[in-house]
């Protein structure tokens, strides 16, 4: 089977490309490299001895998509391409709606024209907003995301729902990721954010490696066990496996399917920090700061639907996530550039 992976040079896309190649799929990557470098795909090749075909281009380029579907017998699309920085999305809403919503619309139009109806979409737990209860199940209503990034994910989910209702040939998976972290255990494929990281674990690991001075902990007065925010961190390799299971499942059915991809366990900022210090053997200086606007106190998944329907479960512990992050960060203190 041949799979088109948009955004396949990015953090989650590159780990999933590796998993696809290892499982025997042929892979065509479409990425404009706006937040990645093709070094990630070279690392994939070095790890598994197989390579994806890399096409540098934009998912909003309809003519390019038409050409790709003409030249390759694509069976399904994994759609990772998009912009993901929450704070930036507040400052640049048009860019976010254009890339994330516009890109998804153009992709679906090109897919329909080519007769390709299998799609796995990278959604986010952010679509749940601020649920009153934990853990979060797929049957919970979606909320009102507080920023354009979250809105763009919800809009695309709704578009895909309408598409499946209107045209029974579509077979779509909406994968709602919780907090992906970690790196491949080779230590040569990992997360390489541009500039100062927005997310907790890349920030901590850059403090540990000496690129940043100290971590700001955004609030220690939440009603959680130690007062800091609680999240469901999931190893990126477990997440990549979830995509393969979802792909397998949508190949056998049509319609819209929603799966949470999380571990079902919540850890606080403080617990993550301590686990990282243990894995790296380095102290991580921190300072408690005011809460970050838009943050929820806690968020973790009920992953039982994916277990039941996909036979998928995350298996890697928080300690392993920290160990793998540190292996990657200490091997590549400047990411793919060094
Ligand atoms: P990433 O930025 O590392 O990967 C996205 C890739 O898409 C990058 O390689 C980028 O160059 C490419 N890209 C962006 N716009 C493009 C365009 N218009 N045309 C072609 N390529 C384009 O991000 P990631 O963490 O790997 O996330 C992948 C997907 O998962 C995104 O859709 C993101 O919103 C979603 N997601 C991520 C997280 C997370 O915490 N990392 C959580 C939930 C959902
Ligand atoms: C985790 C915890 C912070 C940084 C975001 C997006 C979400 C999804 C995943 C794409 C929180 C605290 C963080 C720091 C801190 N992305 N923190 N100091 O906010 O759960 O989710 O990424 O879809 O949509 O919103 O992840 O890693 O930013 O934060 O104290 O420097 O760490 O307050 O409690 P978040 P995160």
PDB file of C-alpha atoms in Angstrom, residues 94-203:
ATOM      1  CA  UNK A  94      -5.390  34.156   9.135  1.00  0.00           C
ATOM      2  CA  UNK A  95      -2.191  32.175   8.651  1.00  0.00           C
ATOM      3  CA  UNK A  96      -3.536  29.435  10.908  1.00  0.00           C
ATOM      4  CA  UNK A  97      -6.959  29.192   9.307  1.00  0.00           C
ATOM      5  CA  UNK A  98      -5.368  29.314   5.867  1.00  0.00           C
ATOM      6  CA  UNK A  99      -2.815  26.550   6.548  1.00  0.00           C
ATOM      7  CA  UNK A 100      -4.954  24.312   8.746  1.00  0.00           C
ATOM      8  CA  UNK A 101      -8.454  24.765   7.365  1.00  0.00           C
ATOM      9  CA  UNK A 102      -7.503  25.843   3.811  1.00  0.00           C
ATOM     10  CA  UNK A 103      -4.896  23.076   3.571  1.00  0.00           C
ATOM     11  CA  UNK A 104      -7.373  20.414   4.705  1.00  0.00           C
ATOM     12  CA  UNK A 105     -10.066  21.613   2.282  1.00  0.00           C
ATOM     13  CA  UNK A 106      -7.700  21.613  -0.675  1.00  0.00           C
ATOM     14  CA  UNK A 107      -6.430  18.166   0.281  1.00  0.00           C
ATOM     15  CA  UNK A 108      -9.967  16.730   0.536  1.00  0.00           C
ATOM     16  CA  UNK A 109     -10.942  18.273  -2.812  1.00  0.00           C
ATOM     17  CA  UNK A 110      -7.903  16.746  -4.490  1.00  0.00           C
ATOM     18  CA  UNK A 111      -8.523  13.394  -2.816  1.00  0.00           C
ATOM     19  CA  UNK A 112     -12.148  13.286  -3.949  1.00  0.00           C
ATOM     20  CA  UNK A 113     -11.140  14.216  -7.499  1.00  0.00           C
ATOM     21  CA  UNK A 114      -8.597  11.373  -7.472  1.00  0.00           C
ATOM     22  CA  UNK A 115     -11.022   8.877  -5.922  1.00  0.00           C
ATOM     23  CA  UNK A 116      -9.015   8.516  -2.694  1.00  0.00           C
ATOM     24  CA  UNK A 117     -11.355   8.482   0.304  1.00  0.00           C
ATOM     25  CA  UNK A 118      -9.271   7.194   3.218  1.00  0.00           C
ATOM     26  CA  UNK A 119      -7.998   9.905   5.520  1.00  0.00           C
ATOM     27  CA  UNK A 120      -6.413  10.013   8.964  1.00  0.00           C
ATOM     28  CA  UNK A 121      -6.528  13.508  10.437  1.00  0.00           C
ATOM     29  CA  UNK A 122      -4.315  14.870  13.257  1.00  0.00           C
ATOM     30  CA  UNK A 123      -6.777  16.405  15.641  1.00  0.00           C
ATOM     31  CA  UNK A 124      -6.214  17.378  19.235  1.00  0.00           C
ATOM     32  CA  UNK A 125      -7.673  17.001  22.712  1.00  0.00           C
ATOM     33  CA  UNK A 126      -7.966  20.775  22.574  1.00  0.00           C
ATOM     34  CA  UNK A 127     -11.329  20.312  20.773  1.00  0.00           C
ATOM     35  CA  UNK A 128     -12.847  19.189  24.101  1.00  0.00           C
ATOM     36  CA  UNK A 129     -12.354  22.659  25.616  1.00  0.00           C
ATOM     37  CA  UNK A 130     -12.633  22.449  29.397  1.00  0.00           C
ATOM     38  CA  UNK A 131     -14.646  19.339  30.277  1.00  0.00           C
ATOM     39  CA  UNK A 132     -16.095  19.071  33.781  1.00  0.00           C
ATOM     40  CA  UNK A 133     -15.070  15.464  34.228  1.00  0.00           C
ATOM     41  CA  UNK A 134     -11.970  13.334  33.754  1.00  0.00           C
ATOM     42  CA  UNK A 135     -11.028  11.160  31.978  1.00  0.00           C
ATOM     43  CA  UNK A 136     -12.156  12.529  28.623  1.00  0.00           C
ATOM     44  CA  UNK A 137     -14.170  10.186  26.392  1.00  0.00           C
ATOM     45  CA  UNK A 138     -14.922  10.579  22.704  1.00  0.00           C
ATOM     46  CA  UNK A 139     -18.625  10.947  23.474  1.00  0.00           C
ATOM     47  CA  UNK A 140     -17.975  14.162  25.445  1.00  0.00           C
ATOM     48  CA  UNK A 141     -19.258  17.207  23.583  1.00  0.00           C
ATOM     49  CA  UNK A 142     -16.644  19.330  21.880  1.00  0.00           C
ATOM     50  CA  UNK A 143     -16.080  22.659  23.623  1.00  0.00           C
ATOM     51  CA  UNK A 144     -15.095  26.096  22.451  1.00  0.00           C
ATOM     52  CA  UNK A 145     -11.348  26.188  21.902  1.00  0.00           C
ATOM     53  CA  UNK A 146      -9.931  29.460  23.208  1.00  0.00           C
ATOM     54  CA  UNK A 147      -7.569  30.118  20.320  1.00  0.00           C
ATOM     55  CA  UNK A 148      -7.512  29.992  16.495  1.00  0.00           C
ATOM     56  CA  UNK A 149      -5.327  26.877  16.489  1.00  0.00           C
ATOM     57  CA  UNK A 150      -7.921  24.902  18.444  1.00  0.00           C
ATOM     58  CA  UNK A 151     -10.742  26.393  16.401  1.00  0.00           C
ATOM     59  CA  UNK A 152      -9.022  25.325  13.191  1.00  0.00           C
ATOM     60  CA  UNK A 153      -8.920  21.699  14.416  1.00  0.00           C
ATOM     61  CA  UNK A 154     -12.585  21.788  15.370  1.00  0.00           C
ATOM     62  CA  UNK A 155     -13.579  23.317  12.037  1.00  0.00           C
ATOM     63  CA  UNK A 156     -11.728  20.611  10.108  1.00  0.00           C
ATOM     64  CA  UNK A 157     -13.351  17.913  12.275  1.00  0.00           C
ATOM     65  CA  UNK A 158     -16.769  19.358  11.398  1.00  0.00           C
ATOM     66  CA  UNK A 159     -15.944  19.557   7.708  1.00  0.00           C
ATOM     67  CA  UNK A 160     -14.888  15.907   7.733  1.00  0.00           C
ATOM     68  CA  UNK A 161     -18.052  14.897   9.580  1.00  0.00           C
ATOM     69  CA  UNK A 162     -20.188  16.653   6.936  1.00  0.00           C
ATOM     70  CA  UNK A 163     -18.148  15.067   4.171  1.00  0.00           C
ATOM     71  CA  UNK A 164     -18.704  11.557   5.550  1.00  0.00           C
ATOM     72  CA  UNK A 165     -22.429  12.236   5.912  1.00  0.00           C
ATOM     73  CA  UNK A 166     -22.700  13.468   2.327  1.00  0.00           C
ATOM     74  CA  UNK A 167     -20.533  10.893   0.548  1.00  0.00           C
ATOM     75  CA  UNK A 168     -20.518   7.307   1.876  1.00  0.00           C
ATOM     76  CA  UNK A 169     -17.225   6.425   0.218  1.00  0.00           C
ATOM     77  CA  UNK A 170     -15.250   8.538   2.716  1.00  0.00           C
ATOM     78  CA  UNK A 171     -13.531   6.683   5.535  1.00  0.00           C
ATOM     79  CA  UNK A 172     -12.040   9.105   8.029  1.00  0.00           C
ATOM     80  CA  UNK A 173     -10.246   8.810  11.360  1.00  0.00           C
ATOM     81  CA  UNK A 174     -10.154  11.842  13.641  1.00  0.00           C
ATOM     82  CA  UNK A 175      -7.289  11.122  16.030  1.00  0.00           C
ATOM     83  CA  UNK A 176      -7.439  13.342  19.088  1.00  0.00           C
ATOM     84  CA  UNK A 177      -3.907  13.396  20.462  1.00  0.00           C
ATOM     85  CA  UNK A 178      -3.273  14.298  24.078  1.00  0.00           C
ATOM     86  CA  UNK A 179       0.325  15.510  24.758  1.00  0.00           C
ATOM     87  CA  UNK A 180       2.864  13.839  22.451  1.00  0.00           C
ATOM     88  CA  UNK A 181       6.435  13.839  23.787  1.00  0.00           C
ATOM     89  CA  UNK A 182       9.546  11.667  23.618  1.00  0.00           C
ATOM     90  CA  UNK A 183      11.702  10.524  20.766  1.00  0.00           C
ATOM     91  CA  UNK A 184      12.695   7.379  18.878  1.00  0.00           C
ATOM     92  CA  UNK A 185      14.910   5.183  21.053  1.00  0.00           C
ATOM     93  CA  UNK A 186      17.771   5.380  18.532  1.00  0.00           C
ATOM     94  CA  UNK A 187      18.340   8.921  19.847  1.00  0.00           C
ATOM     95  CA  UNK A 188      18.450  10.268  16.283  1.00  0.00           C
ATOM     96  CA  UNK A 189      14.835  11.182  15.587  1.00  0.00           C
ATOM     97  CA  UNK A 190      13.039  13.603  17.860  1.00  0.00           C
ATOM     98  CA  UNK A 191      11.352  16.946  18.369  1.00  0.00           C
ATOM     99  CA  UNK A 192      13.212  19.980  17.063  1.00  0.00           C
ATOM    100  CA  UNK A 193      11.069  23.062  17.636  1.00  0.00           C
ATOM    101  CA  UNK A 194      11.928  26.362  15.938  1.00  0.00           C
ATOM    102  CA  UNK A 195      13.047  29.031  18.396  1.00  0.00           C
ATOM    103  CA  UNK A 196      12.015  28.907  22.049  1.00  0.00           C
ATOM    104  CA  UNK A 197       9.768  25.892  22.691  1.00  0.00           C
ATOM    105  CA  UNK A 198       6.154  26.490  23.721  1.00  0.00           C
ATOM    106  CA  UNK A 199       5.619  23.023  25.148  1.00  0.00           C
ATOM    107  CA  UNK A 200       6.758  21.738  28.514  1.00  0.00           C
ATOM    108  CA  UNK A 201       9.019  18.797  27.681  1.00  0.00           C
ATOM    109  CA  UNK A 202      11.093  20.398  24.897  1.00  0.00           C
ATOM    110  CA  UNK A 203      11.520  23.406  27.190  1.00  0.00           C
TER     111      UNK A 203
END
